Coordinates of C-alpha atoms in Angstrom, one line a residue:
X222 CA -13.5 -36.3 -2.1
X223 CA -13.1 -36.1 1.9
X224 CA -10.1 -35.7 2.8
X225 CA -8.1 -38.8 5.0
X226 CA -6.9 -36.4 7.1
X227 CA -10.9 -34.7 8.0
X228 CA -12.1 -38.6 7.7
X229 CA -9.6 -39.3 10.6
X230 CA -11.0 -36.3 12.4
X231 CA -14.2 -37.4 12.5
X232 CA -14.1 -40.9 13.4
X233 CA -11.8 -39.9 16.5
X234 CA -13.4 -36.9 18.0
X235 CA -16.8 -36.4 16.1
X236 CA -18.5 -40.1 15.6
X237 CA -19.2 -40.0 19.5
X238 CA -21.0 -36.9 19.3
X239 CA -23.4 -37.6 16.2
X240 CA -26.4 -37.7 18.5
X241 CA -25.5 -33.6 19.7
X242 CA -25.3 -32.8 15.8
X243 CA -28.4 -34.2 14.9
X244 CA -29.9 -32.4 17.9
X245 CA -28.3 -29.0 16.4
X246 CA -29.4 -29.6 13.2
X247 CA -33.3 -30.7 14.1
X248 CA -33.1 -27.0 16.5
X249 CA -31.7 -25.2 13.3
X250 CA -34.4 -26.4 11.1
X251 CA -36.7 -25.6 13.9
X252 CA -35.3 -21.8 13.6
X253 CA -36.0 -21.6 10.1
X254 CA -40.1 -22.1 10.4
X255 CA -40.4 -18.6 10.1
X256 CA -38.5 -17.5 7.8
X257 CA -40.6 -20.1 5.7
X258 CA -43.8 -20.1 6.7
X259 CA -44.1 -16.3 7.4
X260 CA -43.8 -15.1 3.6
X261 CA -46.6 -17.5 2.9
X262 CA -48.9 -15.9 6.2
X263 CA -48.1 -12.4 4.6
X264 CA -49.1 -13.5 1.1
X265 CA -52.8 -14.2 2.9
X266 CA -52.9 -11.0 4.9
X267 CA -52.4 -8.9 2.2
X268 CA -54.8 -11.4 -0.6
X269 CA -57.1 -12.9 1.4
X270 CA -57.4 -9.7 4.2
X271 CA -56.6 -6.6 2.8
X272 CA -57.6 -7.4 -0.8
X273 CA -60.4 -10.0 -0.1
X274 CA -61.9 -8.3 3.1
X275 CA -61.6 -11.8 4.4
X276 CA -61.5 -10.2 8.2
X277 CA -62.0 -13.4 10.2
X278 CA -58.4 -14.7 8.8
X279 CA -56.6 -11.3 10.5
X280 CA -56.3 -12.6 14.3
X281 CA -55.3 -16.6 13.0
X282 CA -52.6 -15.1 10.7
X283 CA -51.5 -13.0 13.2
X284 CA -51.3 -15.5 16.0
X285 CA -49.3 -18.0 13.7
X286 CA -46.1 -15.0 12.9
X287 CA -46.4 -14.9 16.7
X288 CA -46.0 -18.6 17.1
X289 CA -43.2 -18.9 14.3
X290 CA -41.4 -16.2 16.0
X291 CA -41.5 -17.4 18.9
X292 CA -40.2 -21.5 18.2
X293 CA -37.6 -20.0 15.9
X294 CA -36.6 -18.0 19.2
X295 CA -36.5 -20.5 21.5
X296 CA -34.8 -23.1 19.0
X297 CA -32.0 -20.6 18.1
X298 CA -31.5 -20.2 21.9
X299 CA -30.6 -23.9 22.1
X300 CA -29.0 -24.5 19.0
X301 CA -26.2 -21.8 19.9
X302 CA -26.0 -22.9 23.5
X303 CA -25.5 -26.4 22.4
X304 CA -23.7 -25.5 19.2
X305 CA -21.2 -23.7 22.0
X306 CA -20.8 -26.4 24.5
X307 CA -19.9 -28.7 22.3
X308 CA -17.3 -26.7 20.8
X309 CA -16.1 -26.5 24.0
X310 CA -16.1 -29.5 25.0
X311 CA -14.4 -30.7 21.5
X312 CA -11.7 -28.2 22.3
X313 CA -11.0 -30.2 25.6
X314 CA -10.9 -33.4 24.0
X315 CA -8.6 -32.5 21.0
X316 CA -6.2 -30.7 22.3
X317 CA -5.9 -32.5 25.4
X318 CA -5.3 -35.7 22.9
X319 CA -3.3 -33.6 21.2
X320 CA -1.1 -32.8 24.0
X321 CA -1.1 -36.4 25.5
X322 CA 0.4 -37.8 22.2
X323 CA 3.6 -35.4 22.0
X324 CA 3.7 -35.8 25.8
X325 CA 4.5 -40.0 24.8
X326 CA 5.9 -39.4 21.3
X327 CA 9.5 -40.0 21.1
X328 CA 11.7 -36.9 21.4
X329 CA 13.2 -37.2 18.3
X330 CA 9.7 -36.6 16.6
X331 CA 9.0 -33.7 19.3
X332 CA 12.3 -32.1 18.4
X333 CA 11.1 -32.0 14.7
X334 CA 8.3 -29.1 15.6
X335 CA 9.0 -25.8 17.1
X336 CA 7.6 -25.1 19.9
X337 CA 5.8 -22.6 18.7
X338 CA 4.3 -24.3 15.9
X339 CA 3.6 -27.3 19.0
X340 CA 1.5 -24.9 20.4
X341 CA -0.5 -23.1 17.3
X342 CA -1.4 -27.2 16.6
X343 CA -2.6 -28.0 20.5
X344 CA -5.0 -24.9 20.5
X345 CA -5.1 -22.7 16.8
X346 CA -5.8 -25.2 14.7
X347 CA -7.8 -27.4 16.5
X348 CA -10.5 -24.7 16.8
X349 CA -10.3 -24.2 13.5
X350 CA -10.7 -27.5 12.5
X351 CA -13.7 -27.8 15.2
X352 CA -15.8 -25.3 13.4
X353 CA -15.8 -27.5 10.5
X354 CA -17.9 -30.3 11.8
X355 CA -19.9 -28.5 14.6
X356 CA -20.5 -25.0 12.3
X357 CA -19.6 -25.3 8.7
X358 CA -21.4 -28.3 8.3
X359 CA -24.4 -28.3 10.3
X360 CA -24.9 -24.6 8.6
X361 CA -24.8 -26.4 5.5
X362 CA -27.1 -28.6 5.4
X363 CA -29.4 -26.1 6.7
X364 CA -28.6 -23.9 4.0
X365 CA -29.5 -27.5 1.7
X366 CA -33.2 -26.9 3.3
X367 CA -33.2 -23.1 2.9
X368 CA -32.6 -23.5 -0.5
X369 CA -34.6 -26.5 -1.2
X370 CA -38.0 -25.5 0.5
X371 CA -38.4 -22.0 -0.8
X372 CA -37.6 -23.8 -4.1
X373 CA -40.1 -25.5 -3.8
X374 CA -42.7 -23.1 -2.5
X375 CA -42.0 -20.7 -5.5
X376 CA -42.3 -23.5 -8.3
X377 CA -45.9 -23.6 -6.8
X378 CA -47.0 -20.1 -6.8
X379 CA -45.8 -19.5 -10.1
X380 CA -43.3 -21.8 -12.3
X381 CA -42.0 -19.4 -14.8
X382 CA -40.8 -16.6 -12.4
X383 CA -39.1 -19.1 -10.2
X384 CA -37.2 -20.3 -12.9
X385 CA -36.1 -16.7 -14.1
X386 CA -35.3 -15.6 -10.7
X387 CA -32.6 -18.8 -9.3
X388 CA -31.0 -18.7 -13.1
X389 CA -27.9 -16.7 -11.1
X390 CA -27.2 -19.7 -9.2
X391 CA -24.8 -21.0 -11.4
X392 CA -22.7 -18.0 -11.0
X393 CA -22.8 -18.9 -7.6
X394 CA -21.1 -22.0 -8.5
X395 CA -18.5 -20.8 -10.6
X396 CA -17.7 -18.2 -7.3
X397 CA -17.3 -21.0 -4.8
X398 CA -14.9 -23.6 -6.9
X399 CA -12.6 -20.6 -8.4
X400 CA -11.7 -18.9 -4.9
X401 CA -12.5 -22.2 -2.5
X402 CA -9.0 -23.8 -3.7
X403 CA -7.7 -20.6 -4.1
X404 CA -8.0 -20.0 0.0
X405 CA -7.0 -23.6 0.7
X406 CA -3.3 -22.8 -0.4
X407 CA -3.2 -19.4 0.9
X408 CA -4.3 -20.4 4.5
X409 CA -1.7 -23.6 4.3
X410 CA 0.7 -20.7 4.1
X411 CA -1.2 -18.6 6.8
X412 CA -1.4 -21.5 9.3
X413 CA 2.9 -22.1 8.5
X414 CA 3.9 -18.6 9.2
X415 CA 1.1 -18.2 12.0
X416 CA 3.5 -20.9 13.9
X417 CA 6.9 -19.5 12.8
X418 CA 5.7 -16.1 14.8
X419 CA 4.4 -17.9 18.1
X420 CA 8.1 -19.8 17.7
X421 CA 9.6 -17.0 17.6
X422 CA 8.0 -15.2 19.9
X423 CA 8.7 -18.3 22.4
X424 CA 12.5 -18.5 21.5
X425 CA 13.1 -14.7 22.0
X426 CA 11.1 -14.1 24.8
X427 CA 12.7 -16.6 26.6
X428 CA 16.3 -15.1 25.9
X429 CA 15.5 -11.5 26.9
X430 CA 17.7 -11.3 29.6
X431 CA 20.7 -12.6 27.0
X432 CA 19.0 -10.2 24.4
X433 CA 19.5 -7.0 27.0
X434 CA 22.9 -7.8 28.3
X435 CA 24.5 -8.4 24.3
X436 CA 22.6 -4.9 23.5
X437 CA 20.5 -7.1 20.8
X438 CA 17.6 -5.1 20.9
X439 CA 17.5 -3.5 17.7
X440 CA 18.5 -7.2 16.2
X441 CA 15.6 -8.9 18.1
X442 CA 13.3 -6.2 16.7
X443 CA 14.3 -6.5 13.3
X444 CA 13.9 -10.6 13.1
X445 CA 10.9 -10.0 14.1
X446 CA 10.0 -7.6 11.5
X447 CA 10.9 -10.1 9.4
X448 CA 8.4 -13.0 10.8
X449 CA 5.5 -10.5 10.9
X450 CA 6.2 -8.9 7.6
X451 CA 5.7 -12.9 6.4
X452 CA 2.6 -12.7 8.3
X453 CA 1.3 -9.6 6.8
X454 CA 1.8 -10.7 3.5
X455 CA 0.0 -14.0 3.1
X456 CA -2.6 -12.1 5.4
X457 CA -3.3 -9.6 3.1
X458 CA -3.2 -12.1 0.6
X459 CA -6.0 -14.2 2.3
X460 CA -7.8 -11.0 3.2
X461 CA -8.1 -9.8 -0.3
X462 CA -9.0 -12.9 -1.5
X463 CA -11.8 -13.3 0.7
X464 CA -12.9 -9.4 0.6
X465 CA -13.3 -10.2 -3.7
X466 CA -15.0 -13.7 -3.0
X467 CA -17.5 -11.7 -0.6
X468 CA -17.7 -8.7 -3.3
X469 CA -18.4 -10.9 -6.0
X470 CA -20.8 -12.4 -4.1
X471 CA -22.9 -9.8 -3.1
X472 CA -23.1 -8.8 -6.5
X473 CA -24.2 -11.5 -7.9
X474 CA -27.0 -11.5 -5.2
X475 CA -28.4 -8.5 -6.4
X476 CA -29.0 -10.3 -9.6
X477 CA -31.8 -12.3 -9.1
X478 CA -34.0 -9.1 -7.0
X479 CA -33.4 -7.1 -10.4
X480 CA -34.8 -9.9 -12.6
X481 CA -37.5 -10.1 -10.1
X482 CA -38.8 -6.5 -10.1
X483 CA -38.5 -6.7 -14.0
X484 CA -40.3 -9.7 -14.9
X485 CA -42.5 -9.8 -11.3
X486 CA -43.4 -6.3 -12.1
X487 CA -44.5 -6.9 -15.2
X488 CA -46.5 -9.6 -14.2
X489 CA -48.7 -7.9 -11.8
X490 CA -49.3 -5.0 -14.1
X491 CA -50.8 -7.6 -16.5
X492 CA -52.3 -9.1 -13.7
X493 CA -51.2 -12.6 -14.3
X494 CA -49.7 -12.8 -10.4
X495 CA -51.6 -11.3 -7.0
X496 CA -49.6 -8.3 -5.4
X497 CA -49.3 -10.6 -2.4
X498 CA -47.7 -13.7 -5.0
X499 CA -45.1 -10.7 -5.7
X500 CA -44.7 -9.8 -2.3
X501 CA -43.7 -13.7 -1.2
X502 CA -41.7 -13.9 -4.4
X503 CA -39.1 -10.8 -2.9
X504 CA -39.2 -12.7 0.5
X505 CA -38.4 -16.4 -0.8
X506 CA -36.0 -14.8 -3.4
X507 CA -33.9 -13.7 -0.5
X508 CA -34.5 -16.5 1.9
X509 CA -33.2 -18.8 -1.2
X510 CA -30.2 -16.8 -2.2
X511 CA -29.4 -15.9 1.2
X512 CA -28.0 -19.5 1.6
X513 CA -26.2 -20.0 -1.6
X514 CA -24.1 -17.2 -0.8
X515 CA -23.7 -18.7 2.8
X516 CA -22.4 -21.9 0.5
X517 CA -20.6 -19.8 -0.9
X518 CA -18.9 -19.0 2.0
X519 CA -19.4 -22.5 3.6
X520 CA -17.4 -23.7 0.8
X521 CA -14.3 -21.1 1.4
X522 CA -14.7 -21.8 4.8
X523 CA -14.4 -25.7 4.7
X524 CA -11.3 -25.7 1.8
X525 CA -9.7 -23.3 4.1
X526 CA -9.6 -25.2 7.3
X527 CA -8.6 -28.2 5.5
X528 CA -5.0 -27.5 6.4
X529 CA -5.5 -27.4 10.0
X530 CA -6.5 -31.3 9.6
X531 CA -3.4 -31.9 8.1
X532 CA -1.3 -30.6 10.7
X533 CA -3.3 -31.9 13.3
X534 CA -3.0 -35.5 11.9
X535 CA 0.5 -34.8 11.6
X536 CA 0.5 -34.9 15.4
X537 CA -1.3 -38.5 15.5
X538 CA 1.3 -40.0 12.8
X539 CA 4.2 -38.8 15.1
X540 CA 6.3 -41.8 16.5
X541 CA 5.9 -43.2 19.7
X542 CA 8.6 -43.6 22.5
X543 CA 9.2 -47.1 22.4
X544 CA 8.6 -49.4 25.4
X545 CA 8.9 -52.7 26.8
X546 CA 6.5 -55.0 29.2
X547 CA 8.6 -56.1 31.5
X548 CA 9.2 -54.7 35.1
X549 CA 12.7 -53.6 35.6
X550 CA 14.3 -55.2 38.9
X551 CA 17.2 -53.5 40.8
X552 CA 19.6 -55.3 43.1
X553 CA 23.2 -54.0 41.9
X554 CA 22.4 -51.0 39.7
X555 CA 24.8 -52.0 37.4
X556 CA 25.1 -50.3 33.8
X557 CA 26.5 -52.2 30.9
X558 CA 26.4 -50.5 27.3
X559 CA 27.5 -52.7 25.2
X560 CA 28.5 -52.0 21.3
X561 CA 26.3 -49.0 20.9
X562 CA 25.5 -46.9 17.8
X563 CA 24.0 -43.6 17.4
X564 CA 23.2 -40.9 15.1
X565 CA 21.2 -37.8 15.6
X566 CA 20.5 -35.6 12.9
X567 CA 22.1 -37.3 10.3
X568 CA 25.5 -37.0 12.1
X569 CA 27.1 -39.9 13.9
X570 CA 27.3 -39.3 18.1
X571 CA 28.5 -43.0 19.0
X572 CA 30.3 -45.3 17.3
X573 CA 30.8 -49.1 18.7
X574 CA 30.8 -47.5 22.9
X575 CA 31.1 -49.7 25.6
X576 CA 30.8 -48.8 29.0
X577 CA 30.6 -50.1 32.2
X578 CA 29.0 -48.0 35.6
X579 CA 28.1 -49.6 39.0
X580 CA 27.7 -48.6 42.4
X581 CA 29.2 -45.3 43.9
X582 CA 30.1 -42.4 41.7
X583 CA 31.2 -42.5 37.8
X584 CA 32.2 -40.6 35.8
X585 CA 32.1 -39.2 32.4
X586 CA 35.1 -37.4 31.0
X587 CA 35.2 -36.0 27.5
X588 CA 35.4 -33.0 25.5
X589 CA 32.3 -31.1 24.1
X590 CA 30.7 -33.0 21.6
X591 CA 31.8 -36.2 22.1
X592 CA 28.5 -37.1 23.4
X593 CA 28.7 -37.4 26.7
X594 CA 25.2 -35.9 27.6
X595 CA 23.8 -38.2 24.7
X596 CA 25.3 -41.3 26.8
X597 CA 22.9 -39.7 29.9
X598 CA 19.7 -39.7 27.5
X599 CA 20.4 -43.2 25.8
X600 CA 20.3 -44.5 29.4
X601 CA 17.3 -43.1 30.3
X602 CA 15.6 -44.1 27.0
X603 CA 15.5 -40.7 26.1
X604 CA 16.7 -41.4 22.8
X605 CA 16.9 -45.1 21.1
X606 CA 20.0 -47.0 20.4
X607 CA 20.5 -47.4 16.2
X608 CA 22.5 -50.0 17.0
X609 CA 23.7 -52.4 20.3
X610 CA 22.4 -53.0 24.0
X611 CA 22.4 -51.0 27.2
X612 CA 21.5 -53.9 29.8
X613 CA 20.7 -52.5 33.7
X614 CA 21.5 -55.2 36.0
X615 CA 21.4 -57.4 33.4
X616 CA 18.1 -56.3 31.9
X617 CA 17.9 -55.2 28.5
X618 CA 16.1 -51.3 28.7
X619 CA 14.2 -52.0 25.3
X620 CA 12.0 -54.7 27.3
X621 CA 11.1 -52.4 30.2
X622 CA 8.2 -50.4 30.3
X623 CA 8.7 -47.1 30.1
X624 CA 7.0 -46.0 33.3
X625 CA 9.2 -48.7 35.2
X626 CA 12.2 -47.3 33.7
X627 CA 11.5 -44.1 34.5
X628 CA 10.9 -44.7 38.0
X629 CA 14.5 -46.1 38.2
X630 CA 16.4 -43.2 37.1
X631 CA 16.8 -39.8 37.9
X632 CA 18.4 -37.2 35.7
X633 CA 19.2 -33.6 36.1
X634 CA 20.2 -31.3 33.2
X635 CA 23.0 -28.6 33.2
X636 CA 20.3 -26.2 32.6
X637 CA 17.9 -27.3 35.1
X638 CA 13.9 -27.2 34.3
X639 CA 11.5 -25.6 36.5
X640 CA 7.9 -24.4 35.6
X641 CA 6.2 -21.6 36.4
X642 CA 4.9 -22.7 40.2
X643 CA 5.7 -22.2 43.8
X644 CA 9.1 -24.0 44.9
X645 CA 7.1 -26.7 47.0
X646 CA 5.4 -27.9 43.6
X647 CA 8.6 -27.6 41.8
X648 CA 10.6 -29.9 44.4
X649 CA 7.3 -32.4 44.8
X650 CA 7.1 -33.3 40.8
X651 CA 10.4 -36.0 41.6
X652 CA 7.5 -37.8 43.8
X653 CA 3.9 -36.7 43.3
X654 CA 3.0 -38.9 46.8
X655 CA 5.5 -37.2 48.5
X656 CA 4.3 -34.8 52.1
X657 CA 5.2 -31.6 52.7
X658 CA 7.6 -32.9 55.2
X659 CA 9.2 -35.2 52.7
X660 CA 9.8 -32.0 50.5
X661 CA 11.2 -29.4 53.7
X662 CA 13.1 -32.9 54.6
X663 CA 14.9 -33.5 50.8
X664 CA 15.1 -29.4 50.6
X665 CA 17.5 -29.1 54.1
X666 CA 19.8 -31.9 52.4
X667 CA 20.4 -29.4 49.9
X668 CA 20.9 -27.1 51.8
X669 CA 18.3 -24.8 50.2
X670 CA 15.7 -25.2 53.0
X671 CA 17.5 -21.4 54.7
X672 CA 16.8 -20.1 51.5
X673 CA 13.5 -20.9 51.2
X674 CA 12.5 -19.7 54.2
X675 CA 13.9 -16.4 53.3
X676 CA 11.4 -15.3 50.4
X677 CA 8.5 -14.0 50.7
X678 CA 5.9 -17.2 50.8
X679 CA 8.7 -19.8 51.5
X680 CA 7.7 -22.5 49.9
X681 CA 4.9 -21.3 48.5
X682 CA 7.2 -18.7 46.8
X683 CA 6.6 -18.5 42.8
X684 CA 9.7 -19.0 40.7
X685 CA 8.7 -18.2 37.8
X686 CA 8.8 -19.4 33.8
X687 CA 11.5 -21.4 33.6
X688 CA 13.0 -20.6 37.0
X689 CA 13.5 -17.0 36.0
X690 CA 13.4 -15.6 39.4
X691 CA 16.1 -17.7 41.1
X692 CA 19.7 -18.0 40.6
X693 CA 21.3 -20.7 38.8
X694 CA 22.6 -22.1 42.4
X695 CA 19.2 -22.1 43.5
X696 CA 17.5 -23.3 40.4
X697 CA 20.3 -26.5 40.3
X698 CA 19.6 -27.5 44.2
X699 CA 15.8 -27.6 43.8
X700 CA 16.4 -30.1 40.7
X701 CA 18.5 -32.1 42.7
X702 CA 16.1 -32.1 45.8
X703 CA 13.6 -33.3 43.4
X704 CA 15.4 -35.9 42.3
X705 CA 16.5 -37.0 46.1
X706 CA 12.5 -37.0 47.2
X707 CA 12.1 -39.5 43.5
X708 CA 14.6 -41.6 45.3
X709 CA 15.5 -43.5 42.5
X710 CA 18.4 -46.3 42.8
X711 CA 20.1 -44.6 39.3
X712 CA 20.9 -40.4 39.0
X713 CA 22.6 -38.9 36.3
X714 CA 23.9 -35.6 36.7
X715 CA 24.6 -33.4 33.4
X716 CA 27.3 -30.8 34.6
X717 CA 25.0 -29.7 37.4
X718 CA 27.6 -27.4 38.5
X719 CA 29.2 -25.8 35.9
X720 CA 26.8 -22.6 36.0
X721 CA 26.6 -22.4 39.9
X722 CA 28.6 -20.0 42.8
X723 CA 31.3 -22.0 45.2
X724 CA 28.6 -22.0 48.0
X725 CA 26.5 -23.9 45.9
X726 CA 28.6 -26.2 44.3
X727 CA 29.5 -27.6 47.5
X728 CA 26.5 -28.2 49.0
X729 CA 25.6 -30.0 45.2
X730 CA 28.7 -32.0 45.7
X731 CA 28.1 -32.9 49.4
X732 CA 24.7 -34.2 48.7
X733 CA 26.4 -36.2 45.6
X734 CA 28.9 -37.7 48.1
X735 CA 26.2 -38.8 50.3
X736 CA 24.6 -40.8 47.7
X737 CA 27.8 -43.0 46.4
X738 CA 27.2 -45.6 48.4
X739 CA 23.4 -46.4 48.1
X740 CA 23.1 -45.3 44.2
X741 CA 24.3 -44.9 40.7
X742 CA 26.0 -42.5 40.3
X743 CA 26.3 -41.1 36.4
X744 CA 28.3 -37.6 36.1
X745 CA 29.4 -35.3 33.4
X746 CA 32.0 -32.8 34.4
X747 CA 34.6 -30.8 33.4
X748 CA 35.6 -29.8 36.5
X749 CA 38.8 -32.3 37.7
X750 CA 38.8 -31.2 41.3
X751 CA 35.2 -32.9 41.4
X752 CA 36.5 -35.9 40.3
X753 CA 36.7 -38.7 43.4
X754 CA 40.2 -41.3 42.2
X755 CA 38.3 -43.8 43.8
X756 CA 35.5 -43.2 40.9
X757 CA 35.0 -45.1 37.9
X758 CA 36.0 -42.8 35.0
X759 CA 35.1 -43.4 31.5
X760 CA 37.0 -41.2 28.8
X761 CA 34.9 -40.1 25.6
X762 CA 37.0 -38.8 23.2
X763 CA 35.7 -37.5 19.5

């Protein structure tokens, strides 16, 4: 039975490229010509030539292996060329759908996954789960024809021996259904701890610089001891497992040969079968077992990736950020949250909030964990109300369209994000149409444009993952030039300033000033001096 999971796979990424897959499998049978017709060419050189003295056949017989070897050439050339081009150009499509969906699901179902595992889904096991229709399968049904023809082809040259010699197929069988599940669960356990380690691995070396200055080396080192040792384990597990499913395998292929030079033998001594018969016979014996212990294999192969569908239709089932179809309109810029209920995590945040925030700077007050940053992300439809309205100007935010939305506010975190690019592409993000001179223009504002100037490429200057290379001053003013250049009508501001020198904060603050009375102003602070009277000021209290 297919799994929904593989059947979902295929309709969605496969179905389109049938015509490529028939076009692999016609080259593949192409390549096995010789392997088929060649015994058979070798059975008349050596009966009809050497035996019979039937010279005039030599230089045909010849010219034929010549001809086989050469269209099997040329048709494995293509079928791997092809074969690899379109698992290249599945990779692109999956993963880049892949990615696309957790880009639009809601955070809530992105916050579920580790990053870690978010990644091992995107790339790991989608090539795993590639192979399946553009390897494991077409190889199986030409190891259907590699078994079938020289089936065939024996029965005919002699029907006793052929029947004595595939009798070990059934072991075969018996192989393939005992370790195929047996892999399946091991490499669902694999493919788990495989992510745990790139999470890991993601978490810790992003904190090294908190790891070195808390002397947490040896601590580091150890939990990850303890992920790879996980690793190891079901590896070794899967390895063994596989290692015994090959043994057993090969052993059982030297079955049928023995029975061959037995009963074969014995038949050309009595002379019941030509030495050229015999000679065909030990070539098809091994042309037809050959591919039953690729089934084998096949088989292993297939139940093993099976997990990798799983997780990657995981991905598909995820939950999408809800949206609207209406056009948000802006006159006022006026916030109303009326009523509203949240829970994250199976812990209540909000309970019955109202709030009003207009024009000019407001203010959130409140201690930690009273949800204050939560209020920021509920605005920005970050996260979804359980219960209540938040109405902008009026407008309810569940009927606007997420991209309209989006393009209305403007948030910056306490713990600002930057990617691993120069500063110009870091400030240009808040407005993708934005010039350069709109960026060097939003950057002097800040009061950051000096800086710039001062490293070595300017604004071409590389700030590394996550912003490593720059202070927490710096880091916070290029957020908030980006979010200047978006000039949206709403900003929130998530204790920009909490982590940032005096110089800094002040130029923060002076830009903030200079908004108050053409925007929204949202901000979260603990710092009273920041606090203008003449602000709106909503207390949260736990």
């Amino acid at each position: 039975m297919v799994k929904k999971s593989f059947k979902f796979f295929f309709n969605k990424f496969i179905r389109q490229h049938i015509l490529t897959l028939i076009i692999i499998l016609a080259l593949g049978f192409s390549s096995l010509l010789f392997s088929f017709i060649s015994p058979l060419l070798i059975k008349s050189l050596i009966d009809d030539v050497f035996v019979g003295r039937k010279v005039d056949l030599f230089g045909y017989i010849v010219i034929g292996i010549i001809g086989m070897y050469a269209v099997s050439s040329i048709s494995n050339y293509f079928k791997g060329f092809i074969t690899g081009k379109l698992q290249l150009t599945l990779l692109k499509e999956v993963s880049g759908s892949i990615f696309g969906v957790i880009q639009f699901a809601s955070l809530e179902s992105t916050q579920e996954l580790k990053v870690g595992d978010l990644i091992t889904r995107i790339m790991g096991n989608t090539q795993i789960a590639i192979n399946v229709p553009v390897s494991i399968i077409p190889q199986f049904f030409m190891s259907v024809v590699g078994i079938t023809v020289p089936f065939f082809i024996m029965m005919s040259l002699n029907f006793q021996l052929a029947i004595i010699v595939m009798s070990p197929v059934i072991l075969f069988v018996l192989v393939s259904s005992i370790f195929g599940k047996k892999m399946q669960n091991i490499q669902k356990i694999f493919l788990e701890n495989n992510a745990s380690v790139y999470s890991f691995l993601k978490e810790s070396l992003s904190i090294i610089s908190l790891i070195k200055v808390f002397g947490l080396e040896s601590w580091s080192q150890n939990r990850f001891k303890g992920q790879i040792d996980d690793y190891f384990t079901t590896s070794i597990s899967y390895t063994r497992m596989s290692s015994m499913n090959s043994s057993l395998s090969s052993l059982i292929l030297g079955i049928p040969v023995v029975l061959l030079i037995i009963f074969g033998g014995y038949k050309v001594l009595e002379g019941t079968i030509s030495i050229g018969t015999f000679t065909a016979f030990i070539s098809y014996t091994s042309i037809f077992f050959s591919p039953i212990s690729q089934l084998s294999s096949l088989w292993t192969s297939y139940k093993s990736a099976l997990p990798a569908f799983d997780r990657i239709s995981e991905i598909f089932d995820m939950e999408m950020g809800k949206s609207g179809n209406k056009e948000i309109k802006i006159k006022y810029g006026n916030i109303k949250m009326e009523d509203v209920w949240f829970s994250y995590d199976n812990r209540r945040i909000l309970k019955g909030f109202n709030a009003a925030f207009g024009k000019g700077l407001n203010y959130i007050v409140g201690d930690n964990g009273a949800g204050k940053s939560t209020i920021l992300k509920l605005i920005c439809s970050l996260y979804n109300v359980d219960k209540g309205t938040i109405e902008i100007d009026g407008q309810d935010i569940t009927e606007i369209k997420r991209e309209s939305l989006n393009r209305a506010i403007s948030m910056i975190f306490a713990d600002p994000y930057l990617f691993d690019g120069s500063i110009y592409e870091n400030i240009r993000i808040g407005n993708l149409e934005a010039s350069q001179d709109d960026v060097i223009r939003v950057a002097k504002l800040v009061k950051i444009h000096n800086f710039i100037e001062r490293t070595p490429e300017k604004y071409n200057t590389n700030v590394g993952e996550d912003g490593l290379l720059l202070s927490s001053g710096e880091k916070q003013k290029i957020a908030l030039a980006r979010a200047v250049l978006k000039d949206s009508p709403i900003i929130l501001l998530d204790e920009v300033t909490k982590s940032v020198d005096a110089d800094s904060r002040e130029a923060i603050n002076e830009v903030i000033n200079g908004l108050k009375n053409k925007k929204t102003v949202i901000i979260i602070t603990h710092n009273a001096s920041e606090i203008d009277n003449e602000g709106n000021i909503v207390y949260l209290g736990t």
